[in-house]
PDB file of C-alpha atoms in Angstrom:
ATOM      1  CA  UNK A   1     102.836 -96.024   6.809  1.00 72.00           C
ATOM      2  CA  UNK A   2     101.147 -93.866   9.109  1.00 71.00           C
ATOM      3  CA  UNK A   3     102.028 -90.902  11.161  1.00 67.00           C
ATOM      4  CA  UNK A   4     101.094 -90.744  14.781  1.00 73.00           C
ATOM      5  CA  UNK A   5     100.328 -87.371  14.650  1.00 82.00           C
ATOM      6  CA  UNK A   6     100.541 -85.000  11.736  1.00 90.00           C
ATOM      7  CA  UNK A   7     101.444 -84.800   8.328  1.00 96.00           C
ATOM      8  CA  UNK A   8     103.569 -85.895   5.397  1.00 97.00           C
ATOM      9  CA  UNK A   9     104.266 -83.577   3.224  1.00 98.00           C
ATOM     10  CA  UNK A  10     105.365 -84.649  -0.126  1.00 98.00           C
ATOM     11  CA  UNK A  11     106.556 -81.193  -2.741  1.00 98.00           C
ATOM     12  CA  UNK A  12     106.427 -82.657  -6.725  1.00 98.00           C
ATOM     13  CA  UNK A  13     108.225 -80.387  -9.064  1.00 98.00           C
ATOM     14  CA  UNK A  14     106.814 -81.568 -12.459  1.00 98.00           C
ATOM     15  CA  UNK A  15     107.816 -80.646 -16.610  1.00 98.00           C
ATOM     16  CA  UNK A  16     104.921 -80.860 -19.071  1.00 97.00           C
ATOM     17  CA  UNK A  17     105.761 -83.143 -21.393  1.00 97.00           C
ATOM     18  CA  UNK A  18     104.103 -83.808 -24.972  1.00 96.00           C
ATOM     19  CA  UNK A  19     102.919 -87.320 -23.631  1.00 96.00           C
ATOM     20  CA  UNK A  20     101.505 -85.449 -20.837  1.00 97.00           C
ATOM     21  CA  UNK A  21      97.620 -86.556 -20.661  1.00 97.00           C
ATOM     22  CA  UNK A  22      96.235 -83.411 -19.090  1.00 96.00           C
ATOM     23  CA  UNK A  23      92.803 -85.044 -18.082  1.00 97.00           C
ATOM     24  CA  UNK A  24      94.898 -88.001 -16.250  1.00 97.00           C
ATOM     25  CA  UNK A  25      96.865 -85.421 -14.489  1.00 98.00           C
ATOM     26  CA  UNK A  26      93.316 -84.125 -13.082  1.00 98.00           C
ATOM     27  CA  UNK A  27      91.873 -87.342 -12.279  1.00 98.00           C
ATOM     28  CA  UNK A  28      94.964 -88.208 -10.290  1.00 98.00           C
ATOM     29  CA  UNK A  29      95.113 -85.426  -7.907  1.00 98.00           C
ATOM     30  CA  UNK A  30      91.029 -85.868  -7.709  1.00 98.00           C
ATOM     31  CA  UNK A  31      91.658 -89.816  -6.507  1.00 98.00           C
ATOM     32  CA  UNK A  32      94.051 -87.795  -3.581  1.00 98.00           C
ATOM     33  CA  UNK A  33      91.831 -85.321  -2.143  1.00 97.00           C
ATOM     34  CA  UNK A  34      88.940 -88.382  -2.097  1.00 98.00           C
ATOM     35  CA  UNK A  35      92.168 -90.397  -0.168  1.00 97.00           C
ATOM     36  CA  UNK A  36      92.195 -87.309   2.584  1.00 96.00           C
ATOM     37  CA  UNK A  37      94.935 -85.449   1.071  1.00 97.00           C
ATOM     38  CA  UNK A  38      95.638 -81.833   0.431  1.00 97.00           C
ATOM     39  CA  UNK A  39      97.096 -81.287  -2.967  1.00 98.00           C
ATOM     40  CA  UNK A  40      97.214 -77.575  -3.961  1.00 97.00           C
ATOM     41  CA  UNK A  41      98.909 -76.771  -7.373  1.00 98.00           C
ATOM     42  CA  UNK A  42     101.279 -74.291  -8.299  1.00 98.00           C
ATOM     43  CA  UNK A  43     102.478 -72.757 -11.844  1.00 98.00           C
ATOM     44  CA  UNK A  44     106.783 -72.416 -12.072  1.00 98.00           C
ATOM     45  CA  UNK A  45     108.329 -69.613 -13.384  1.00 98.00           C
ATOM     46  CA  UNK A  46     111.849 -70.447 -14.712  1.00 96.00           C
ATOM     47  CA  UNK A  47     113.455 -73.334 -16.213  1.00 96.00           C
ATOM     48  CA  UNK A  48     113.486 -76.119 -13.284  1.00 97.00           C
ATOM     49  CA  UNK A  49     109.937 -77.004 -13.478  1.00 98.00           C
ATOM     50  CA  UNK A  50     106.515 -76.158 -14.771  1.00 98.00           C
ATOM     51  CA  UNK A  51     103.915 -77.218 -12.012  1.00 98.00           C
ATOM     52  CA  UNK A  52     104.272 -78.695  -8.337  1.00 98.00           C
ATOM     53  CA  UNK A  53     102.326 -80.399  -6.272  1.00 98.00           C
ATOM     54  CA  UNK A  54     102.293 -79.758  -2.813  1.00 98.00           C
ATOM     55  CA  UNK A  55     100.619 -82.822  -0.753  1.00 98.00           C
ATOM     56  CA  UNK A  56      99.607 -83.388   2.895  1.00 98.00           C
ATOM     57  CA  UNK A  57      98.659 -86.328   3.595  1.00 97.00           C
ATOM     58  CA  UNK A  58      98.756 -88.549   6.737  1.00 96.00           C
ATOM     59  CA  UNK A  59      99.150 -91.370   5.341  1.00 96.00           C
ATOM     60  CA  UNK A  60     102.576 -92.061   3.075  1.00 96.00           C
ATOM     61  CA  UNK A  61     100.725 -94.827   0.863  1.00 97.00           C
ATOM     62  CA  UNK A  62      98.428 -92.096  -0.718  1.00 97.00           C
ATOM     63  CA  UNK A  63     101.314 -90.042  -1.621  1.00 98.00           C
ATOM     64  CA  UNK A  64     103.735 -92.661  -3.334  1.00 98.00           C
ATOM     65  CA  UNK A  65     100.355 -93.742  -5.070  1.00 98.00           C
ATOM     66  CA  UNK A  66     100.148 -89.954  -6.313  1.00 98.00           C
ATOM     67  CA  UNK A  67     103.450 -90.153  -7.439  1.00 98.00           C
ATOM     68  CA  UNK A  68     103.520 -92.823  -9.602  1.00 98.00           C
ATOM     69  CA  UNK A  69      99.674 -91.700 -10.784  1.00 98.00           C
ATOM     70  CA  UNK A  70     101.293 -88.489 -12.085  1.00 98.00           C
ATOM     71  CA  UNK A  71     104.331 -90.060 -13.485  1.00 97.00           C
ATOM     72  CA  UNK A  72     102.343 -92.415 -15.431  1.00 97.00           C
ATOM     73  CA  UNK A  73     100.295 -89.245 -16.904  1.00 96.00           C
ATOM     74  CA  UNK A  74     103.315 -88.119 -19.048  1.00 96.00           C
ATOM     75  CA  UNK A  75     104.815 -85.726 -16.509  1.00 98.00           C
ATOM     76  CA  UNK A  76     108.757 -85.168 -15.844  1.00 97.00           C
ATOM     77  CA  UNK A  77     109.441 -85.129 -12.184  1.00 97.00           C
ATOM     78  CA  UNK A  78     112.380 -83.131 -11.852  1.00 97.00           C
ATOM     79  CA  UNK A  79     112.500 -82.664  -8.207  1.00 98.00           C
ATOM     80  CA  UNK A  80     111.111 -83.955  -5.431  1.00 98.00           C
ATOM     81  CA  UNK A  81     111.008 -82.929  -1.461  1.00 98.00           C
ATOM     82  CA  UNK A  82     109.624 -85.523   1.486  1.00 98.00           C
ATOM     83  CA  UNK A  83     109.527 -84.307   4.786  1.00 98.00           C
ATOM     84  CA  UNK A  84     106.648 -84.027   7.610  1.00 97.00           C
ATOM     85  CA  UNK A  85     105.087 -81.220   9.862  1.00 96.00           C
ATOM     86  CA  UNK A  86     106.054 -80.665  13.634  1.00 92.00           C
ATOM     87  CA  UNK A  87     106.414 -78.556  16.528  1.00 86.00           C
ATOM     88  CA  UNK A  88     109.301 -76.889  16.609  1.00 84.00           C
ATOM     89  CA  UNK A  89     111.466 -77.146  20.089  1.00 83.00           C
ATOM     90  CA  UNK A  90     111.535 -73.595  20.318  1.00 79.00           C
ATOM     91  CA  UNK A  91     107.833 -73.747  20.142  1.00 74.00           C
ATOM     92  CA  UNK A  92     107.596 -73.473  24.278  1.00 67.00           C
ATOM     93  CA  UNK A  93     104.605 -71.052  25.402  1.00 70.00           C
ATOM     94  CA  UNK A  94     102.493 -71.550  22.296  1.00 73.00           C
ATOM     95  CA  UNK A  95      98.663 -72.085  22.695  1.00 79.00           C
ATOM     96  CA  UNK A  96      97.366 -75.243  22.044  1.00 80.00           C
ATOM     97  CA  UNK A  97      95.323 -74.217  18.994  1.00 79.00           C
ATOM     98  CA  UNK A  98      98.699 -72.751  17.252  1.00 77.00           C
ATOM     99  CA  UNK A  99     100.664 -76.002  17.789  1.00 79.00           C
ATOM    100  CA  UNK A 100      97.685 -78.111  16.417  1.00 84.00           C
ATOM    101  CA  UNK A 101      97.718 -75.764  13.761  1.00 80.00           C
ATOM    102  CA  UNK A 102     101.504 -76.873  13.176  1.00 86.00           C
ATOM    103  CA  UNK A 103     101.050 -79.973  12.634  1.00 91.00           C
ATOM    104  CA  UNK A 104      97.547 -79.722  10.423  1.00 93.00           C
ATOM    105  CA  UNK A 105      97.884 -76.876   8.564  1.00 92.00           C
ATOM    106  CA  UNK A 106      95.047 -76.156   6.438  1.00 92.00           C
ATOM    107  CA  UNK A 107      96.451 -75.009   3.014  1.00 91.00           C
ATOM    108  CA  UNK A 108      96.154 -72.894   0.945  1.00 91.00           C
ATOM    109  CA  UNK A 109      96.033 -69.440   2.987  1.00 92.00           C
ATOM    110  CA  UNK A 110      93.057 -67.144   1.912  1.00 93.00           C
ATOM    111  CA  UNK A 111      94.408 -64.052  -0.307  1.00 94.00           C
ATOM    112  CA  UNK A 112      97.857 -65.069  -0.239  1.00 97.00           C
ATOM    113  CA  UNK A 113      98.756 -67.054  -3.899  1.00 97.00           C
ATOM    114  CA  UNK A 114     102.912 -66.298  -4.732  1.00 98.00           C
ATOM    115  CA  UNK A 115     103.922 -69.734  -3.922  1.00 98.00           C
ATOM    116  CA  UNK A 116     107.769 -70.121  -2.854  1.00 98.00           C
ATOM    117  CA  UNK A 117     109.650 -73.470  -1.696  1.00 98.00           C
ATOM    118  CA  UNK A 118     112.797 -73.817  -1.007  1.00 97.00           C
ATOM    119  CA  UNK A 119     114.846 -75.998   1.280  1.00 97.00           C
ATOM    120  CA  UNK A 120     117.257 -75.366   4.397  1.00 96.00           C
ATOM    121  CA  UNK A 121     119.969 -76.760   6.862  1.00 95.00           C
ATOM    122  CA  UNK A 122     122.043 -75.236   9.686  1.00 93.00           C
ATOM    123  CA  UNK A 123     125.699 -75.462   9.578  1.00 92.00           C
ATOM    124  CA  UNK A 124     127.660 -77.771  11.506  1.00 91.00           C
ATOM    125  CA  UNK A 125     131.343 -75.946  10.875  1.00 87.00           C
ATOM    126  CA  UNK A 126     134.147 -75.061  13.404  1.00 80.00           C
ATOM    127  CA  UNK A 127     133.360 -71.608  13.616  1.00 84.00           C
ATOM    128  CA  UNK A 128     129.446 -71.909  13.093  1.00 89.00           C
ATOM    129  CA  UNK A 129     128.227 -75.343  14.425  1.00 92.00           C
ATOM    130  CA  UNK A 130     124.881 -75.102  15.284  1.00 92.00           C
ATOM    131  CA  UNK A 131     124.345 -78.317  17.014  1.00 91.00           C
ATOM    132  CA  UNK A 132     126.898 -77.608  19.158  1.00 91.00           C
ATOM    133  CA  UNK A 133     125.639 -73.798  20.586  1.00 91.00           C
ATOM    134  CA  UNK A 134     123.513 -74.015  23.575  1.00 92.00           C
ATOM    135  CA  UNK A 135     119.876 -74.400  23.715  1.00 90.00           C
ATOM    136  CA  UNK A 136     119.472 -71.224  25.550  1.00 90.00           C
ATOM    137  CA  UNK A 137     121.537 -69.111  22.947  1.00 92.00           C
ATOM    138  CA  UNK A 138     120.300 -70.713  20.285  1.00 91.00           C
ATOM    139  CA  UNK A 139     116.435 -70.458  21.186  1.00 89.00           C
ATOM    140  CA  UNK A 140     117.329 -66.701  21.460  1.00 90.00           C
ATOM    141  CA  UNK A 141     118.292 -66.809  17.885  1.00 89.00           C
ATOM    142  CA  UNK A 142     115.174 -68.497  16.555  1.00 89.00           C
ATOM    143  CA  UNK A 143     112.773 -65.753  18.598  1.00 86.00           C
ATOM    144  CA  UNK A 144     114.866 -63.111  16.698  1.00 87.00           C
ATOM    145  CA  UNK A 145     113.994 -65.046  13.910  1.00 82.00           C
ATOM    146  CA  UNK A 146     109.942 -64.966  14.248  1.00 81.00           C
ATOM    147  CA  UNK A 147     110.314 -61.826  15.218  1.00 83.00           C
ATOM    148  CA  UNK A 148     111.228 -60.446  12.091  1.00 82.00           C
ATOM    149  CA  UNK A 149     108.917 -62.743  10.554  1.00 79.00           C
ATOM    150  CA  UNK A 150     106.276 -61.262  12.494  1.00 86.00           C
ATOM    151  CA  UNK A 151     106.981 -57.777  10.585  1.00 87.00           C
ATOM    152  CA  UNK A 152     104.994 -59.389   7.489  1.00 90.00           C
ATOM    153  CA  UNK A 153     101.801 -60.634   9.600  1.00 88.00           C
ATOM    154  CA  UNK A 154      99.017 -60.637   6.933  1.00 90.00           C
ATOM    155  CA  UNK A 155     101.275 -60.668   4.223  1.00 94.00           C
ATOM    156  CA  UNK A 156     102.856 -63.765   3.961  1.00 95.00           C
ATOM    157  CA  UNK A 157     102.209 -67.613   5.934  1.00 94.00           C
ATOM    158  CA  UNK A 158     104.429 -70.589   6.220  1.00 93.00           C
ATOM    159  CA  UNK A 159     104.352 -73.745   6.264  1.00 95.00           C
ATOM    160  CA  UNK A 160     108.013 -75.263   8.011  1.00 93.00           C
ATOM    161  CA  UNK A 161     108.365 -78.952   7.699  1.00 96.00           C
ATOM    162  CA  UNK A 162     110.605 -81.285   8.903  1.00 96.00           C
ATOM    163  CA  UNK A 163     113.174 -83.319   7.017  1.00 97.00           C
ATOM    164  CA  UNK A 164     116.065 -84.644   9.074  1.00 96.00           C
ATOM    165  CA  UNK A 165     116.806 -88.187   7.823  1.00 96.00           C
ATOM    166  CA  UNK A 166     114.087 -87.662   4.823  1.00 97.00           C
ATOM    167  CA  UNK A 167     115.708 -85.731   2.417  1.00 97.00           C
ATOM    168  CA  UNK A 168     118.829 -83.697   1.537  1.00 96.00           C
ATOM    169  CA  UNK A 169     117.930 -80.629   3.598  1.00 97.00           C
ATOM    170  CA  UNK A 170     117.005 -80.386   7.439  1.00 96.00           C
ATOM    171  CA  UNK A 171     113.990 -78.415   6.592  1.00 96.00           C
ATOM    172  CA  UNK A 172     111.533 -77.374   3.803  1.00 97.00           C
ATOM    173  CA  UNK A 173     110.176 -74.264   3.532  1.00 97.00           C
ATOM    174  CA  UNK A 174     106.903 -72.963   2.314  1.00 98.00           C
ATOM    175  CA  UNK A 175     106.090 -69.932   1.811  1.00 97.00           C
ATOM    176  CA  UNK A 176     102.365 -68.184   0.663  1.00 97.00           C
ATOM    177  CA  UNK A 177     102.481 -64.082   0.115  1.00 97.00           C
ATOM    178  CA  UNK A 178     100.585 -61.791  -1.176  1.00 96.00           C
ATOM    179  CA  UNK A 179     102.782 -60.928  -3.733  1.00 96.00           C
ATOM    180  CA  UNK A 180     106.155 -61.824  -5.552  1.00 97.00           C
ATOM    181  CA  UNK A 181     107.790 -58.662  -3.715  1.00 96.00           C
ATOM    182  CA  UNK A 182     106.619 -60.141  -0.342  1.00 96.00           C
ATOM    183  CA  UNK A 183     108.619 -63.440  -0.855  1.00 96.00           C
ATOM    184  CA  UNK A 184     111.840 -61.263  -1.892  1.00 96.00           C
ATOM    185  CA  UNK A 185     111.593 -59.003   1.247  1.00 95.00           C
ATOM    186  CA  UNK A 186     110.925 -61.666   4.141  1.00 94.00           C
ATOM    187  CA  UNK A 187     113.582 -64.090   2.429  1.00 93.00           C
ATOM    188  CA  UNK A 188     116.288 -60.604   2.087  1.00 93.00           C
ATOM    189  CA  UNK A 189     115.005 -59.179   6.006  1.00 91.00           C
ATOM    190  CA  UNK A 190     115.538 -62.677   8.037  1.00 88.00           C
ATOM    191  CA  UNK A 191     118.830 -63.556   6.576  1.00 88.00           C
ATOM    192  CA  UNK A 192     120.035 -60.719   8.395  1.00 89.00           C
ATOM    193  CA  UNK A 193     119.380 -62.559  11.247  1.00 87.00           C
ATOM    194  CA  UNK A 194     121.974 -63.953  12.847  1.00 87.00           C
ATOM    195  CA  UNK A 195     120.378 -67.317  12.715  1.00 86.00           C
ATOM    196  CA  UNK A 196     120.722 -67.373   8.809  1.00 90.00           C
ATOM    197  CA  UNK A 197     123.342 -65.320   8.405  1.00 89.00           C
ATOM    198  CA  UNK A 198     125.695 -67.271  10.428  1.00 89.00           C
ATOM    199  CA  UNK A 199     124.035 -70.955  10.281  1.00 91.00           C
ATOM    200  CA  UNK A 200     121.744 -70.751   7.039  1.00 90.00           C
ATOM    201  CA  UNK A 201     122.115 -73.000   4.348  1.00 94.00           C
ATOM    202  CA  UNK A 202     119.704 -72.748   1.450  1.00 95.00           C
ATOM    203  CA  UNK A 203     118.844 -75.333  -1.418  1.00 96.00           C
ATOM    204  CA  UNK A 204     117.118 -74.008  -4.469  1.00 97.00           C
ATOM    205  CA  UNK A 205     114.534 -71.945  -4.727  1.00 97.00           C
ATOM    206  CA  UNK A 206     111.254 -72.545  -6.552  1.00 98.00           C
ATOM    207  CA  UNK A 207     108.581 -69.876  -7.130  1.00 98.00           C
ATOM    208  CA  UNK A 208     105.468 -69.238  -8.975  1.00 98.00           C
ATOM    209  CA  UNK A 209     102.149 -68.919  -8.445  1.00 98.00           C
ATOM    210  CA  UNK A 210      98.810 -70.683  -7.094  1.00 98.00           C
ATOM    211  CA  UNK A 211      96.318 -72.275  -9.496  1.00 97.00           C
ATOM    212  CA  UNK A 212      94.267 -74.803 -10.277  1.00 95.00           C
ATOM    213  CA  UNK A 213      95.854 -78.268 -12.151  1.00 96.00           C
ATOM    214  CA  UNK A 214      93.699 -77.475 -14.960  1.00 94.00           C
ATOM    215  CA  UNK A 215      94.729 -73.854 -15.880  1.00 95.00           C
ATOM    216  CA  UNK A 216      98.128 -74.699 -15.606  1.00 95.00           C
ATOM    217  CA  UNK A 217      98.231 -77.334 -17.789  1.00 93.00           C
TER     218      UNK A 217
END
């Protein structure tokens, strides 16, 4: 189960369990990086999970074998997100080397270690239906979008995925800051856009912080 181009993207939000073998936990994620897969490791603050794995891999294979590896180390999975890079269509007039960059990012960014996911839709209602506004009006909306985004260059990097007819959401989001202030202003500053304030629809959000499996556990 390959992709043509790109990446899966598979987000494991995991409970430490008393069963949990820690060194098993290790070895799995070690057997997926030696597969060609990018798992980076984040700790949870709050109740809905202690750890997750966030894995790019090409192939699908490696990542259901990392699931059920990690599963069979002890862990809870209590949440789970599939979806896979891409271009964006409002992506027109970017160089080459950005929309390579797209669909293989390189994780995780330099510097930048508050980890947030979360993911999104857009609404399809009477009064707000975004499949139904005009490409035109609705590619203004998204440059409004980045443009705000652009406010935090340095500070924070993304990694948008796509999940139409993968998962619940339309979207995951990924988000890398420098700090967990960061990841409260850019998520507070674009919903003022009218992009996410009229057609934004948010699942939950998880947040903590980069570091290695080990530490965590």
């Amino acid at each position: 189960m390959l992709m043509d181009d790109g990446l899966s993207i598979l987000h494991l939000l995991a409970k430490v369990t008393p069963s949990t073998d820690r060194r098993a936990v290790i070895a799995a994620v070690e057997a997926a990086e030696a597969a060609d897969c990018q798992v980076i490791t984040a700790a949870m603050l709050g109740h809905k999970a202690d750890i997750c794995f966030m894995a790019l891999c090409a192939d699908w294979r490696t990542l259901r074998t990392l699931q059920t590896a990690l599963q069979r180390c002890g862990l809870d999975i209590a949440d789970s997100y599939v979806s896979i890079t891409e271009v964006s269509e409002y992506a027109k007039g970017m160089s080459e080397e950005m929309l390579r960059g797209r669909l293989h990012p390189v994780i995780p960014p330099e510097g930048l270690n508050a980890f947030c996911f979360y993911p999104m839709s857009k609404r399809r209602e009477g009064h707000a239906n975004w499949f139904a506004t005009p490409y035109e009006r609705r590619q203004e909306m998204m440059m409004e979008h980045g443009k705000s985004g652009r406010t935090f260059a340095g500070k924070v990097a993304q990694v948008i995925s796509g999940s139409t007819g993968l998962d619940d959401f339309e979207w995951g989001v990924t988000l890398f800051a420098k700090s967990p202030d960061v990841i409260k202003d850019v998520v507070y500053t674009m919903r003022f856009d009218e992009g996410s304030a009229l057609y934004g629809e948010f699942g939950a959000f998880y947040v903590g912080y980069l570091a290695d499996v080990d530490s965590i556990l």
